[in-house]
Amino acid sequence: MAWVAPIPMNTGKRRMTTDAHILTLAQWFSPSYPLGSFAYSHGLETAIVAGQIDSAASLRDWLRDVLAHGSGRNDCILLRAAHRCDSLEAVMQIDAHARAFASTAERLAETLVQGGAFARTTAAIWGGEMPDVTHPVAVGYAARQMDMPLELTVQLYLLAFASNLVSAAVRLVPLGQTEGQGCLAALTPLCTEIAAETKGAGLDDLASTAFLSDIAAMRHETLQHRIFRS
């Protein structure tokens, strides 16, 4: 990979969260930010086709496990680790761990495509250059460079992740829009809890016990008549 100059490092001083910070983070995690997230279901499509998810209640239970015991928690840890990096070499080491923890080829493509799109869009708007890395690593790195409030960044990242999967289920199960939003509202406190629990966590804390989600992601690679790319 050819390296380019990063966005200038921040001074390391703690700053108050401003309206500009909040609005920029809202933009990063908006469905309109061009990441291509809508094309990925994180294996959810397989579970829906198999009948494992057929209601708002079963969707909520499935996503609770994914967030608390699978990709959600791990992404928080990776985002935090990238935020602590003070060099591109360190960022790449974190990214290597993120790639290794992707349980399937489609999961790896999912995080790389979104991470690359996030990096290119963010650099184009706010200046500087960012490397193409996995999505949580790209967000953590950018948040450090732009002095974004870390805790709010982690919480909004999780909520956006959950929101994208709820949106996929609304289309596939199908669910009503109100049911989907009710499910997301029920998961919002969990996003806050996971963000708090991963504070201070490091790479040694990476783990996943969301086995059904991982198996669904593996089976998606051979799923016939699929709509999503993962």
PDB file of C-alpha atoms in Angstrom:
ATOM      1  CA  MET A   1       0.000   0.000   0.000  1.00  0.00           C
ATOM      2  CA  ALA A   2       1.329   3.429  -0.919  1.00  0.00           C
ATOM      3  CA  TRP A   3       1.323   5.772   2.040  1.00  0.00           C
ATOM      4  CA  VAL A   4       0.327   9.406   1.980  1.00  0.00           C
ATOM      5  CA  ALA A   5       0.695  12.167   4.529  1.00  0.00           C
ATOM      6  CA  PRO A   6      -1.851  11.925   7.340  1.00  0.00           C
ATOM      7  CA  ILE A   7      -4.090  14.692   8.604  1.00  0.00           C
ATOM      8  CA  PRO A   8      -1.937  16.780  10.991  1.00  0.00           C
ATOM      9  CA  MET A   9      -1.916  15.319  14.474  1.00  0.00           C
ATOM     10  CA  ASN A  10      -3.802  17.167  17.158  1.00  0.00           C
ATOM     11  CA  THR A  11      -2.011  18.770  20.076  1.00  0.00           C
ATOM     12  CA  GLY A  12      -3.194  16.178  22.581  1.00  0.00           C
ATOM     13  CA  LYS A  13      -4.987  18.822  24.645  1.00  0.00           C
ATOM     14  CA  ARG A  14      -8.459  18.007  25.915  1.00  0.00           C
ATOM     15  CA  ARG A  15     -11.119  20.256  24.435  1.00  0.00           C
ATOM     16  CA  MET A  16     -14.741  20.741  25.292  1.00  0.00           C
ATOM     17  CA  THR A  17     -17.257  19.048  23.039  1.00  0.00           C
ATOM     18  CA  THR A  18     -18.764  21.714  20.814  1.00  0.00           C
ATOM     19  CA  ASP A  19     -21.798  21.886  18.572  1.00  0.00           C
ATOM     20  CA  ALA A  20     -19.411  21.552  15.631  1.00  0.00           C
ATOM     21  CA  HIS A  21     -18.101  18.234  17.020  1.00  0.00           C
ATOM     22  CA  ILE A  22     -21.614  16.893  17.539  1.00  0.00           C
ATOM     23  CA  LEU A  23     -22.814  17.942  14.102  1.00  0.00           C
ATOM     24  CA  THR A  24     -19.740  16.510  12.375  1.00  0.00           C
ATOM     25  CA  LEU A  25     -20.216  13.168  14.129  1.00  0.00           C
ATOM     26  CA  ALA A  26     -23.889  13.220  13.171  1.00  0.00           C
ATOM     27  CA  GLN A  27     -22.763  13.686   9.574  1.00  0.00           C
ATOM     28  CA  TRP A  28     -20.208  10.850   9.769  1.00  0.00           C
ATOM     29  CA  PHE A  29     -22.833   8.404  11.037  1.00  0.00           C
ATOM     30  CA  SER A  30     -25.727   9.583   8.913  1.00  0.00           C
ATOM     31  CA  PRO A  31     -27.095   7.111   6.313  1.00  0.00           C
ATOM     32  CA  SER A  32     -26.284   9.811   3.737  1.00  0.00           C
ATOM     33  CA  TYR A  33     -22.523   9.572   4.399  1.00  0.00           C
ATOM     34  CA  PRO A  34     -21.372   7.594   1.336  1.00  0.00           C
ATOM     35  CA  LEU A  35     -20.033   4.364   2.833  1.00  0.00           C
ATOM     36  CA  GLY A  36     -22.215   1.880   0.964  1.00  0.00           C
ATOM     37  CA  SER A  37     -23.463   0.476   4.286  1.00  0.00           C
ATOM     38  CA  PHE A  38     -26.902  -0.186   2.811  1.00  0.00           C
ATOM     39  CA  ALA A  39     -25.421  -3.022   0.727  1.00  0.00           C
ATOM     40  CA  TYR A  40     -24.371  -5.090   3.765  1.00  0.00           C
ATOM     41  CA  SER A  41     -26.423  -7.071   6.286  1.00  0.00           C
ATOM     42  CA  HIS A  42     -23.602  -8.602   8.378  1.00  0.00           C
ATOM     43  CA  GLY A  43     -25.086 -12.087   7.837  1.00  0.00           C
ATOM     44  CA  LEU A  44     -28.555 -10.935   8.867  1.00  0.00           C
ATOM     45  CA  GLU A  45     -29.992 -11.910   5.487  1.00  0.00           C
ATOM     46  CA  THR A  46     -29.081 -15.563   6.049  1.00  0.00           C
ATOM     47  CA  ALA A  47     -30.737 -15.604   9.469  1.00  0.00           C
ATOM     48  CA  ILE A  48     -33.913 -14.082   8.060  1.00  0.00           C
ATOM     49  CA  VAL A  49     -34.069 -16.533   5.150  1.00  0.00           C
ATOM     50  CA  ALA A  50     -33.575 -19.413   7.629  1.00  0.00           C
ATOM     51  CA  GLY A  51     -36.448 -18.171   9.787  1.00  0.00           C
ATOM     52  CA  GLN A  52     -34.242 -17.367  12.779  1.00  0.00           C
ATOM     53  CA  ILE A  53     -35.401 -13.754  12.625  1.00  0.00           C
ATOM     54  CA  ASP A  54     -39.069 -13.247  11.827  1.00  0.00           C
ATOM     55  CA  SER A  55     -40.239 -10.482  14.153  1.00  0.00           C
ATOM     56  CA  ALA A  56     -39.123  -7.317  15.904  1.00  0.00           C
ATOM     57  CA  ALA A  57     -38.519  -9.326  19.091  1.00  0.00           C
ATOM     58  CA  SER A  58     -36.257 -11.915  17.441  1.00  0.00           C
ATOM     59  CA  LEU A  59     -34.396  -9.142  15.597  1.00  0.00           C
ATOM     60  CA  ARG A  60     -33.818  -7.288  18.833  1.00  0.00           C
ATOM     61  CA  ASP A  61     -32.457 -10.424  20.537  1.00  0.00           C
ATOM     62  CA  TRP A  62     -30.169 -11.198  17.611  1.00  0.00           C
ATOM     63  CA  LEU A  63     -28.758  -7.675  17.480  1.00  0.00           C
ATOM     64  CA  ARG A  64     -28.224  -7.593  21.243  1.00  0.00           C
ATOM     65  CA  ASP A  65     -25.863 -10.543  20.893  1.00  0.00           C
ATOM     66  CA  VAL A  66     -24.074  -9.064  17.870  1.00  0.00           C
ATOM     67  CA  LEU A  67     -23.542  -5.779  19.676  1.00  0.00           C
ATOM     68  CA  ALA A  68     -22.613  -7.083  23.118  1.00  0.00           C
ATOM     69  CA  HIS A  69     -20.764 -10.295  22.254  1.00  0.00           C
ATOM     70  CA  GLY A  70     -19.632  -9.921  18.634  1.00  0.00           C
ATOM     71  CA  SER A  71     -18.712  -7.279  16.096  1.00  0.00           C
ATOM     72  CA  GLY A  72     -20.185  -4.355  18.013  1.00  0.00           C
ATOM     73  CA  ARG A  73     -17.990  -4.793  21.068  1.00  0.00           C
ATOM     74  CA  ASN A  74     -14.902  -5.616  19.025  1.00  0.00           C
ATOM     75  CA  ASP A  75     -15.355  -2.598  16.789  1.00  0.00           C
ATOM     76  CA  CYS A  76     -15.495  -0.388  19.887  1.00  0.00           C
ATOM     77  CA  ILE A  77     -12.193  -1.826  21.097  1.00  0.00           C
ATOM     78  CA  LEU A  78     -10.571  -1.369  17.674  1.00  0.00           C
ATOM     79  CA  LEU A  79     -11.883   2.182  17.353  1.00  0.00           C
ATOM     80  CA  ARG A  80     -10.466   3.063  20.757  1.00  0.00           C
ATOM     81  CA  ALA A  81      -7.128   1.446  19.934  1.00  0.00           C
ATOM     82  CA  ALA A  82      -6.847   3.424  16.686  1.00  0.00           C
ATOM     83  CA  HIS A  83      -7.693   6.609  18.572  1.00  0.00           C
ATOM     84  CA  ARG A  84      -4.722   6.008  20.878  1.00  0.00           C
ATOM     85  CA  CYS A  85      -2.256   5.672  17.975  1.00  0.00           C
ATOM     86  CA  ASP A  86       0.309   8.415  17.474  1.00  0.00           C
ATOM     87  CA  SER A  87       1.776   7.116  14.198  1.00  0.00           C
ATOM     88  CA  LEU A  88       0.635   5.527  10.965  1.00  0.00           C
ATOM     89  CA  GLU A  89       2.707   2.451  11.753  1.00  0.00           C
ATOM     90  CA  ALA A  90       0.726   1.959  14.954  1.00  0.00           C
ATOM     91  CA  VAL A  91      -2.542   2.470  13.069  1.00  0.00           C
ATOM     92  CA  MET A  92      -1.581  -0.244  10.600  1.00  0.00           C
ATOM     93  CA  GLN A  93      -0.849  -2.670  13.421  1.00  0.00           C
ATOM     94  CA  ILE A  94      -4.343  -2.089  14.790  1.00  0.00           C
ATOM     95  CA  ASP A  95      -5.762  -2.530  11.290  1.00  0.00           C
ATOM     96  CA  ALA A  96      -3.979  -5.868  10.942  1.00  0.00           C
ATOM     97  CA  HIS A  97      -5.742  -7.089  14.074  1.00  0.00           C
ATOM     98  CA  ALA A  98      -9.070  -5.837  12.735  1.00  0.00           C
ATOM     99  CA  ARG A  99      -8.593  -7.753   9.483  1.00  0.00           C
ATOM    100  CA  ALA A 100      -7.582 -10.904  11.343  1.00  0.00           C
ATOM    101  CA  PHE A 101     -10.734 -10.756  13.478  1.00  0.00           C
ATOM    102  CA  ALA A 102     -13.067 -10.644  10.480  1.00  0.00           C
ATOM    103  CA  SER A 103     -14.699 -14.074  10.651  1.00  0.00           C
ATOM    104  CA  THR A 104     -15.474 -14.418   6.921  1.00  0.00           C
ATOM    105  CA  ALA A 105     -14.358 -13.034   3.567  1.00  0.00           C
ATOM    106  CA  GLU A 106     -17.603 -11.074   3.279  1.00  0.00           C
ATOM    107  CA  ARG A 107     -17.191  -9.587   6.759  1.00  0.00           C
ATOM    108  CA  LEU A 108     -13.680  -8.484   5.787  1.00  0.00           C
ATOM    109  CA  ALA A 109     -14.930  -6.919   2.556  1.00  0.00           C
ATOM    110  CA  GLU A 110     -17.738  -5.205   4.480  1.00  0.00           C
ATOM    111  CA  THR A 111     -15.400  -3.426   6.884  1.00  0.00           C
ATOM    112  CA  LEU A 112     -12.744  -2.648   4.247  1.00  0.00           C
ATOM    113  CA  VAL A 113     -15.174  -1.143   1.739  1.00  0.00           C
ATOM    114  CA  GLN A 114     -16.829   1.033   4.361  1.00  0.00           C
ATOM    115  CA  GLY A 115     -13.532   2.001   5.955  1.00  0.00           C
ATOM    116  CA  GLY A 116     -12.010   2.982   2.632  1.00  0.00           C
ATOM    117  CA  ALA A 117     -15.070   5.012   1.676  1.00  0.00           C
ATOM    118  CA  PHE A 118     -15.065   6.731   5.066  1.00  0.00           C
ATOM    119  CA  ALA A 119     -11.366   7.587   4.755  1.00  0.00           C
ATOM    120  CA  ARG A 120     -11.645   9.013   1.239  1.00  0.00           C
ATOM    121  CA  THR A 121     -14.770  11.046   1.957  1.00  0.00           C
ATOM    122  CA  THR A 122     -13.473  12.431   5.245  1.00  0.00           C
ATOM    123  CA  ALA A 123     -10.125  13.426   3.742  1.00  0.00           C
ATOM    124  CA  ALA A 124     -11.813  15.045   0.739  1.00  0.00           C
ATOM    125  CA  ILE A 125     -14.055  17.195   2.946  1.00  0.00           C
ATOM    126  CA  TRP A 126     -11.763  18.141   5.830  1.00  0.00           C
ATOM    127  CA  GLY A 127      -8.387  17.969   4.134  1.00  0.00           C
ATOM    128  CA  GLY A 128      -5.317  15.793   4.435  1.00  0.00           C
ATOM    129  CA  GLU A 129      -5.059  12.154   3.437  1.00  0.00           C
ATOM    130  CA  MET A 130      -6.113   8.985   5.203  1.00  0.00           C
ATOM    131  CA  PRO A 131      -5.121   5.380   4.492  1.00  0.00           C
ATOM    132  CA  ASP A 132      -7.663   2.760   3.424  1.00  0.00           C
ATOM    133  CA  VAL A 133      -8.213   0.718   6.586  1.00  0.00           C
ATOM    134  CA  THR A 134     -11.084  -1.142   8.226  1.00  0.00           C
ATOM    135  CA  HIS A 135     -14.096   0.905   9.258  1.00  0.00           C
ATOM    136  CA  PRO A 136     -13.625   1.165  13.068  1.00  0.00           C
ATOM    137  CA  VAL A 137      -9.918   1.877  12.619  1.00  0.00           C
ATOM    138  CA  ALA A 138     -10.638   4.612  10.076  1.00  0.00           C
ATOM    139  CA  VAL A 139     -13.176   6.229  12.396  1.00  0.00           C
ATOM    140  CA  GLY A 140     -10.885   6.051  15.427  1.00  0.00           C
ATOM    141  CA  TYR A 141      -7.955   7.487  13.501  1.00  0.00           C
ATOM    142  CA  ALA A 142     -10.035  10.326  12.042  1.00  0.00           C
ATOM    143  CA  ALA A 143     -11.570  11.097  15.435  1.00  0.00           C
ATOM    144  CA  ARG A 144      -8.097  11.548  16.921  1.00  0.00           C
ATOM    145  CA  GLN A 145      -6.910  13.758  14.085  1.00  0.00           C
ATOM    146  CA  MET A 146     -10.001  15.963  14.270  1.00  0.00           C
ATOM    147  CA  ASP A 147     -10.132  16.060  18.077  1.00  0.00           C
ATOM    148  CA  MET A 148     -13.559  14.467  18.272  1.00  0.00           C
ATOM    149  CA  PRO A 149     -14.953  13.409  21.685  1.00  0.00           C
ATOM    150  CA  LEU A 150     -14.071   9.730  21.912  1.00  0.00           C
ATOM    151  CA  GLU A 151     -16.947   8.502  24.066  1.00  0.00           C
ATOM    152  CA  LEU A 152     -19.574  10.138  21.888  1.00  0.00           C
ATOM    153  CA  THR A 153     -17.834   8.808  18.776  1.00  0.00           C
ATOM    154  CA  VAL A 154     -17.953   5.236  20.103  1.00  0.00           C
ATOM    155  CA  GLN A 155     -21.624   5.458  21.076  1.00  0.00           C
ATOM    156  CA  LEU A 156     -22.706   6.937  17.755  1.00  0.00           C
ATOM    157  CA  TYR A 157     -20.631   4.399  15.827  1.00  0.00           C
ATOM    158  CA  LEU A 158     -22.486   1.565  17.590  1.00  0.00           C
ATOM    159  CA  LEU A 159     -25.860   3.179  17.067  1.00  0.00           C
ATOM    160  CA  ALA A 160     -25.154   3.645  13.343  1.00  0.00           C
ATOM    161  CA  PHE A 161     -24.084   0.001  13.078  1.00  0.00           C
ATOM    162  CA  ALA A 162     -27.289  -1.156  14.743  1.00  0.00           C
ATOM    163  CA  SER A 163     -29.381   1.256  12.681  1.00  0.00           C
ATOM    164  CA  ASN A 164     -28.039  -0.135   9.411  1.00  0.00           C
ATOM    165  CA  LEU A 165     -28.921  -3.694  10.426  1.00  0.00           C
ATOM    166  CA  VAL A 166     -32.388  -2.663  11.580  1.00  0.00           C
ATOM    167  CA  SER A 167     -32.900  -0.982   8.207  1.00  0.00           C
ATOM    168  CA  ALA A 168     -31.899  -4.206   6.443  1.00  0.00           C
ATOM    169  CA  ALA A 169     -34.377  -6.207   8.551  1.00  0.00           C
ATOM    170  CA  VAL A 170     -37.197  -3.747   7.877  1.00  0.00           C
ATOM    171  CA  ARG A 171     -36.775  -4.552   4.193  1.00  0.00           C
ATOM    172  CA  LEU A 172     -36.200  -8.290   4.508  1.00  0.00           C
ATOM    173  CA  VAL A 173     -38.413  -9.671   7.306  1.00  0.00           C
ATOM    174  CA  PRO A 174     -40.324  -7.424   6.526  1.00  0.00           C
ATOM    175  CA  LEU A 175     -41.026  -5.152   9.481  1.00  0.00           C
ATOM    176  CA  GLY A 176     -42.934  -1.917   9.669  1.00  0.00           C
ATOM    177  CA  GLN A 177     -40.918   1.276   9.985  1.00  0.00           C
ATOM    178  CA  THR A 178     -42.352   1.889  13.446  1.00  0.00           C
ATOM    179  CA  GLU A 179     -41.397  -1.620  14.608  1.00  0.00           C
ATOM    180  CA  GLY A 180     -37.890  -1.061  13.283  1.00  0.00           C
ATOM    181  CA  GLN A 181     -37.502   2.226  15.114  1.00  0.00           C
ATOM    182  CA  GLY A 182     -38.883   0.668  18.286  1.00  0.00           C
ATOM    183  CA  CYS A 183     -36.225  -2.031  18.043  1.00  0.00           C
ATOM    184  CA  LEU A 184     -33.492   0.556  17.555  1.00  0.00           C
ATOM    185  CA  ALA A 185     -34.731   2.584  20.520  1.00  0.00           C
ATOM    186  CA  ALA A 186     -34.592  -0.550  22.685  1.00  0.00           C
ATOM    187  CA  LEU A 187     -30.968  -1.121  21.646  1.00  0.00           C
ATOM    188  CA  THR A 188     -29.817   2.449  22.277  1.00  0.00           C
ATOM    189  CA  PRO A 189     -29.123   1.983  26.027  1.00  0.00           C
ATOM    190  CA  LEU A 190     -27.044  -1.085  25.156  1.00  0.00           C
ATOM    191  CA  CYS A 191     -24.860   1.054  22.893  1.00  0.00           C
ATOM    192  CA  THR A 192     -24.126   3.302  25.863  1.00  0.00           C
ATOM    193  CA  GLU A 193     -23.391   0.301  28.087  1.00  0.00           C
ATOM    194  CA  ILE A 194     -20.982  -1.299  25.611  1.00  0.00           C
ATOM    195  CA  ALA A 195     -19.185   1.992  25.088  1.00  0.00           C
ATOM    196  CA  ALA A 196     -18.687   2.284  28.855  1.00  0.00           C
ATOM    197  CA  GLU A 197     -17.603  -1.347  29.258  1.00  0.00           C
ATOM    198  CA  THR A 198     -14.924  -1.073  26.547  1.00  0.00           C
ATOM    199  CA  LYS A 199     -13.383   2.057  28.012  1.00  0.00           C
ATOM    200  CA  GLY A 200      -9.773   1.160  28.727  1.00  0.00           C
ATOM    201  CA  ALA A 201     -10.001  -2.154  26.832  1.00  0.00           C
ATOM    202  CA  GLY A 202      -7.114  -3.189  24.598  1.00  0.00           C
ATOM    203  CA  LEU A 203      -6.456  -5.644  21.796  1.00  0.00           C
ATOM    204  CA  ASP A 204      -6.071  -8.497  24.283  1.00  0.00           C
ATOM    205  CA  ASP A 205      -9.751  -8.017  25.116  1.00  0.00           C
ATOM    206  CA  LEU A 206     -10.917  -8.784  21.566  1.00  0.00           C
ATOM    207  CA  ALA A 207     -13.219 -11.814  21.549  1.00  0.00           C
ATOM    208  CA  SER A 208     -16.453 -13.013  20.004  1.00  0.00           C
ATOM    209  CA  THR A 209     -19.081 -15.444  21.220  1.00  0.00           C
ATOM    210  CA  ALA A 210     -21.811 -14.436  18.757  1.00  0.00           C
ATOM    211  CA  PHE A 211     -21.452 -17.795  17.036  1.00  0.00           C
ATOM    212  CA  LEU A 212     -24.811 -17.871  15.260  1.00  0.00           C
ATOM    213  CA  SER A 213     -24.065 -14.511  13.692  1.00  0.00           C
ATOM    214  CA  ASP A 214     -20.650 -15.721  12.510  1.00  0.00           C
ATOM    215  CA  ILE A 215     -22.137 -18.919  11.061  1.00  0.00           C
ATOM    216  CA  ALA A 216     -24.846 -16.907   9.305  1.00  0.00           C
ATOM    217  CA  ALA A 217     -22.144 -14.716   7.784  1.00  0.00           C
ATOM    218  CA  MET A 218     -20.279 -17.807   6.533  1.00  0.00           C
ATOM    219  CA  ARG A 219     -23.416 -19.332   5.021  1.00  0.00           C
ATOM    220  CA  HIS A 220     -24.251 -16.082   3.280  1.00  0.00           C
ATOM    221  CA  GLU A 221     -21.318 -16.646   0.914  1.00  0.00           C
ATOM    222  CA  THR A 222     -23.280 -19.449  -0.789  1.00  0.00           C
ATOM    223  CA  LEU A 223     -26.798 -18.085  -0.249  1.00  0.00           C
ATOM    224  CA  GLN A 224     -28.892 -18.162  -3.409  1.00  0.00           C
ATOM    225  CA  HIS A 225     -30.937 -15.153  -4.583  1.00  0.00           C
ATOM    226  CA  ARG A 226     -29.383 -12.803  -2.080  1.00  0.00           C
ATOM    227  CA  ILE A 227     -29.915  -9.042  -1.967  1.00  0.00           C
ATOM    228  CA  PHE A 228     -27.033  -7.977   0.292  1.00  0.00           C
ATOM    229  CA  ARG A 229     -23.287  -8.376  -0.138  1.00  0.00           C
ATOM    230  CA  SER A 230     -22.817  -9.862   3.343  1.00  0.00           C
TER     231      SER A 230
END
